[in-house]
Coordinates of C-alpha atoms in Angstrom, one line a residue:
M1 CA -67.1 146.4 89.9
S2 CA -66.2 149.5 91.8
I3 CA -65.4 148.8 95.5
Q4 CA -65.9 151.8 97.8
T5 CA -67.0 150.4 101.1
I6 CA -65.7 147.3 102.9
M7 CA -67.3 145.8 106.0
V8 CA -65.0 143.7 108.2
I9 CA -66.8 141.3 110.6
G10 CA -64.8 140.7 113.7
A11 CA -62.7 143.3 115.5
G12 CA -60.1 140.9 116.9
Q13 CA -56.4 140.8 115.9
M14 CA -57.2 139.8 112.4
G15 CA -60.2 141.8 111.8
S16 CA -58.7 145.0 113.1
G17 CA -55.6 144.4 111.0
I18 CA -57.7 144.0 107.9
A19 CA -59.7 147.1 108.7
Q20 CA -56.4 149.0 109.2
V21 CA -55.0 148.1 105.8
A22 CA -58.3 148.7 104.0
A23 CA -58.6 152.2 105.5
H24 CA -55.0 152.9 104.7
A25 CA -55.7 152.0 101.1
G26 CA -58.5 154.6 101.0
F27 CA -61.6 152.5 101.4
Q28 CA -64.4 153.4 103.7
V29 CA -64.4 150.7 106.3
I30 CA -67.2 149.5 108.6
L31 CA -65.7 147.4 111.4
H32 CA -68.4 145.2 112.9
D33 CA -68.5 143.2 116.1
Q34 CA -71.1 142.1 118.6
S35 CA -70.3 144.7 121.4
M36 CA -68.8 148.2 121.6
S37 CA -66.2 146.8 124.0
F38 CA -64.8 144.5 121.3
L39 CA -64.9 147.4 118.9
E40 CA -63.1 149.8 121.2
R41 CA -60.4 147.2 121.8
G42 CA -60.0 146.7 118.1
L43 CA -59.7 150.4 117.4
G44 CA -57.2 150.7 120.2
N45 CA -55.0 148.0 118.5
I46 CA -55.2 150.0 115.2
G47 CA -54.4 153.2 117.1
K48 CA -51.3 151.6 118.6
N49 CA -50.1 150.1 115.3
L50 CA -50.4 153.5 113.7
N51 CA -48.7 155.3 116.5
R52 CA -45.7 152.9 116.1
Q53 CA -45.5 153.8 112.4
V54 CA -45.6 157.5 113.3
E55 CA -42.8 157.1 115.8
K56 CA -40.7 155.3 113.2
G57 CA -41.3 158.1 110.7
K58 CA -43.3 155.8 108.3
L59 CA -46.5 157.8 108.8
T60 CA -47.5 161.4 109.5
E61 CA -50.0 162.4 112.1
E62 CA -52.1 163.8 109.3
T63 CA -52.2 160.4 107.5
K64 CA -52.9 158.5 110.8
G65 CA -55.9 160.8 111.4
K66 CA -57.2 160.2 107.8
I67 CA -56.9 156.4 108.2
L68 CA -58.8 156.5 111.5
S69 CA -61.5 158.8 110.0
Q70 CA -62.1 156.1 107.2
I71 CA -63.2 153.6 109.9
S72 CA -66.7 153.5 111.3
T73 CA -68.0 151.0 113.8
S74 CA -71.1 148.7 113.8
T75 CA -72.8 146.4 116.2
E76 CA -75.7 145.8 113.7
L77 CA -75.2 143.3 111.0
T78 CA -77.7 145.1 108.9
N79 CA -75.1 147.7 108.2
A80 CA -73.7 145.2 105.7
R81 CA -76.3 146.6 103.2
D82 CA -73.9 149.5 102.7
A83 CA -70.9 147.4 101.8
D84 CA -69.6 146.4 98.4
V85 CA -67.3 143.7 99.9
V86 CA -67.7 142.0 103.3
I87 CA -64.7 140.2 104.8
E88 CA -65.5 137.9 107.7
A89 CA -62.8 137.4 110.3
V90 CA -64.5 135.7 113.2
V91 CA -63.7 132.5 115.2
E92 CA -62.7 129.4 113.1
N93 CA -66.0 127.5 113.5
M94 CA -68.0 126.4 110.5
Q95 CA -71.4 126.8 112.2
V96 CA -70.7 130.3 113.3
K97 CA -69.4 131.3 109.8
T98 CA -72.3 129.7 107.9
E99 CA -74.8 131.4 110.2
I100 CA -73.1 134.8 109.4
F101 CA -73.0 134.1 105.7
K102 CA -76.6 133.2 105.6
K103 CA -77.6 136.4 107.2
L104 CA -75.2 138.5 105.0
D105 CA -76.8 136.9 102.0
E106 CA -80.2 138.3 103.0
I107 CA -78.9 141.7 104.0
C108 CA -76.3 142.6 101.4
Q109 CA -76.9 144.2 98.0
P110 CA -77.1 141.9 95.1
H111 CA -73.7 143.0 93.8
A112 CA -71.9 142.5 97.1
I113 CA -69.0 140.0 97.4
L114 CA -68.7 137.9 100.5
A115 CA -65.2 136.9 101.5
S116 CA -64.0 134.7 104.4
N117 CA -60.6 135.0 106.2
T118 CA -60.8 131.4 107.2
S119 CA -57.5 129.7 107.6
S120 CA -58.6 126.1 106.9
L121 CA -62.4 125.7 106.5
P122 CA -63.9 124.8 103.0
I123 CA -65.1 127.9 101.1
T124 CA -67.5 125.7 99.0
E125 CA -69.3 124.7 102.2
I126 CA -69.5 128.3 103.5
A127 CA -70.8 129.5 100.1
A128 CA -73.5 126.8 100.1
A129 CA -75.1 128.7 103.1
T130 CA -76.0 131.5 100.6
N131 CA -77.9 132.0 97.4
R132 CA -74.9 133.6 95.8
P133 CA -72.1 131.0 95.9
E134 CA -70.5 132.4 92.8
Q135 CA -69.9 135.6 94.9
V136 CA -68.2 133.9 97.8
I137 CA -64.4 133.5 98.1
G138 CA -61.6 132.9 100.6
M139 CA -59.3 135.8 101.4
H140 CA -56.9 134.4 104.0
F141 CA -54.7 137.2 105.4
M142 CA -51.5 136.4 107.4
N143 CA -50.9 137.6 111.0
P144 CA -50.0 140.4 111.8
V145 CA -52.0 141.7 108.8
P146 CA -50.4 145.2 108.5
V147 CA -46.9 143.6 108.1
M148 CA -47.4 140.3 106.2
K149 CA -47.7 140.6 102.4
L150 CA -49.4 137.3 101.5
V151 CA -53.2 136.9 100.9
E152 CA -54.0 133.3 100.2
M153 CA -56.9 133.4 97.6
I154 CA -59.2 130.4 97.7
R155 CA -61.9 129.8 95.1
G156 CA -64.9 127.8 96.0
L157 CA -66.3 125.3 93.6
Q158 CA -68.7 128.0 92.2
T159 CA -66.7 131.2 92.7
S160 CA -66.9 133.1 89.4
D161 CA -63.9 134.3 87.4
E162 CA -65.2 137.9 87.7
V163 CA -65.3 137.8 91.5
Y164 CA -61.9 136.2 91.7
Q165 CA -60.4 138.9 89.6
T166 CA -62.1 141.6 91.5
I167 CA -60.8 140.3 94.9
E168 CA -57.4 139.7 93.4
E169 CA -57.2 143.3 92.4
L170 CA -58.6 144.4 95.9
A171 CA -55.8 142.4 97.5
K172 CA -53.2 144.3 95.3
R173 CA -54.8 147.6 96.2
L174 CA -54.3 146.7 99.9
D175 CA -50.6 146.4 99.1
K176 CA -50.7 142.6 99.4
I177 CA -49.6 139.8 97.2
P178 CA -52.4 137.4 96.3
V179 CA -51.6 133.8 95.7
S180 CA -54.2 131.3 94.4
C181 CA -54.9 127.9 95.6
K182 CA -57.8 125.4 95.4
D183 CA -60.4 124.6 98.0
F184 CA -58.8 121.8 100.0
P185 CA -58.6 121.4 103.8
G186 CA -55.9 123.8 105.2
F187 CA -55.3 125.2 101.7
I188 CA -51.6 125.5 101.2
S189 CA -50.4 127.6 104.2
N190 CA -51.8 125.6 107.0
R191 CA -51.5 122.2 105.3
V192 CA -47.8 122.7 105.3
L193 CA -47.3 124.8 108.4
M194 CA -49.5 123.0 110.9
P195 CA -48.1 119.5 110.5
M196 CA -44.7 121.0 111.1
I197 CA -45.9 122.7 114.4
N198 CA -47.7 119.5 115.3
E199 CA -44.5 117.5 114.8
A200 CA -42.5 120.0 116.8
I201 CA -45.1 119.5 119.7
Y202 CA -44.6 115.7 119.4
C203 CA -40.9 116.2 119.9
V204 CA -41.7 117.9 123.2
Y205 CA -44.4 115.2 124.0
E206 CA -42.0 112.4 123.4
G207 CA -39.2 113.9 125.4
V208 CA -37.0 114.3 122.4
A209 CA -36.2 118.0 123.3
T210 CA -37.4 121.0 125.2
P211 CA -39.5 123.7 123.6
E212 CA -36.5 126.0 123.6
A213 CA -34.3 123.3 121.9
V214 CA -36.8 122.7 119.2
D215 CA -37.2 126.4 118.5
D216 CA -33.4 126.9 118.5
I217 CA -32.8 124.1 116.0
M218 CA -35.4 125.5 113.6
K219 CA -34.2 129.0 113.9
L220 CA -30.5 128.3 113.8
G221 CA -30.5 125.4 111.4
M222 CA -33.3 126.2 109.1
N223 CA -33.1 130.0 109.3
H224 CA -36.8 130.4 110.5
P225 CA -37.4 133.8 112.0
M226 CA -39.4 132.2 114.8
G227 CA -39.4 128.6 116.2
P228 CA -42.4 126.4 115.6
I229 CA -43.3 126.2 119.4
T230 CA -43.1 130.0 119.8
L231 CA -45.2 130.3 116.6
A232 CA -47.8 128.0 117.9
D233 CA -48.2 130.0 121.1
F234 CA -48.4 133.2 118.9
I235 CA -51.1 131.7 116.8
G236 CA -53.0 130.3 119.7
L237 CA -52.9 126.5 120.7
D238 CA -56.7 126.3 120.4
T239 CA -56.5 127.5 116.7
C240 CA -53.6 125.1 116.0
L241 CA -55.6 122.2 117.4
Y242 CA -58.7 123.2 115.4
I243 CA -56.8 123.3 112.1
M244 CA -55.2 120.0 112.8
E245 CA -58.7 118.5 113.4
V246 CA -59.9 120.0 110.1
L247 CA -57.0 118.5 108.3
Y248 CA -57.4 115.1 110.1
E249 CA -61.1 115.0 109.4
G250 CA -60.8 116.3 105.8
F251 CA -58.1 113.9 104.7
G252 CA -58.6 111.0 107.0
D253 CA -54.8 110.6 107.2
S254 CA -53.1 109.6 110.4
K255 CA -50.2 112.1 109.7
Y256 CA -52.6 114.9 110.6
R257 CA -53.5 113.5 114.0
P258 CA -53.2 116.2 116.6
C259 CA -50.6 115.6 119.2
P260 CA -52.2 114.6 122.6
L261 CA -50.0 117.2 124.4
L262 CA -51.5 119.9 122.2
R263 CA -55.0 118.7 123.1
Q264 CA -54.2 118.6 126.8
Y265 CA -52.8 122.2 126.9
V266 CA -55.9 123.5 125.2
K267 CA -58.2 121.6 127.7
A268 CA -56.1 123.1 130.5
G269 CA -56.7 126.7 129.1
W270 CA -53.0 127.1 128.2
L271 CA -53.7 128.7 124.8
G272 CA -50.4 130.6 124.3
R273 CA -49.6 134.2 124.3
K274 CA -53.2 135.3 124.5
S275 CA -53.9 133.5 127.7
G276 CA -50.5 134.2 129.3
R277 CA -49.4 130.6 129.3
G278 CA -48.7 128.0 126.5
F279 CA -45.5 126.2 126.0
Y280 CA -43.9 129.4 127.4
V281 CA -45.1 131.7 130.2
Y282 CA -45.9 135.2 129.2
T283 CA -46.1 138.0 131.8

């Protein structure tokens, strides 16, 4: 199928990043969120990202203007009727996502493909909320979207070969590298990453080492660009906890049990960089 218009649902860090790369690739983009204040913040983030590229000489002012002109905003989900592909990038909550997909199924054109940027939730279950499960797929971008090359491609139980191939080609047109995996809790990225982060937090919880020491060992000894504790703060401790809970519930294996300290920090509102305090303090 020919893709011309992409709607991105959610103007947060992930959604605005997806909108930016889609517009840069020449697609007409509809950026949707519940309020204009969220949309303005998302557009502001896109503008800042593009300005940095202009300052570094990677982008001209003319190209920047063209990218921004490709993006329109929406506070009405009914605008999804104009999209060939919808990419959902809202909060990592199954009830919220299935409600959105049920509405999209009623609004979108019959040919439209519905993709979710979920980082851990089962695509098959999300697809079951629609009458087009064969046209639902997981398209998990990495953060920050304009920089990271990977798109984790997740086929639901009923995702058709044609839809997979179409979205794989779309990912390539967005200058990303699509990598396929099956629909299991956490997929590959978070099934491997989150237990490492959780174990790093256990090291702090048990008094084995300070957050700084844990990060230094992983950076200097394992050549990680960012330590696991810093990375947890960057991702958001609430998101880390939610993904660990999905893994724990999905597999029923004690090795995925969230660290009590992680749960305590989330209850305290210490969510990491976005709240100004996590394992580190941000000013």
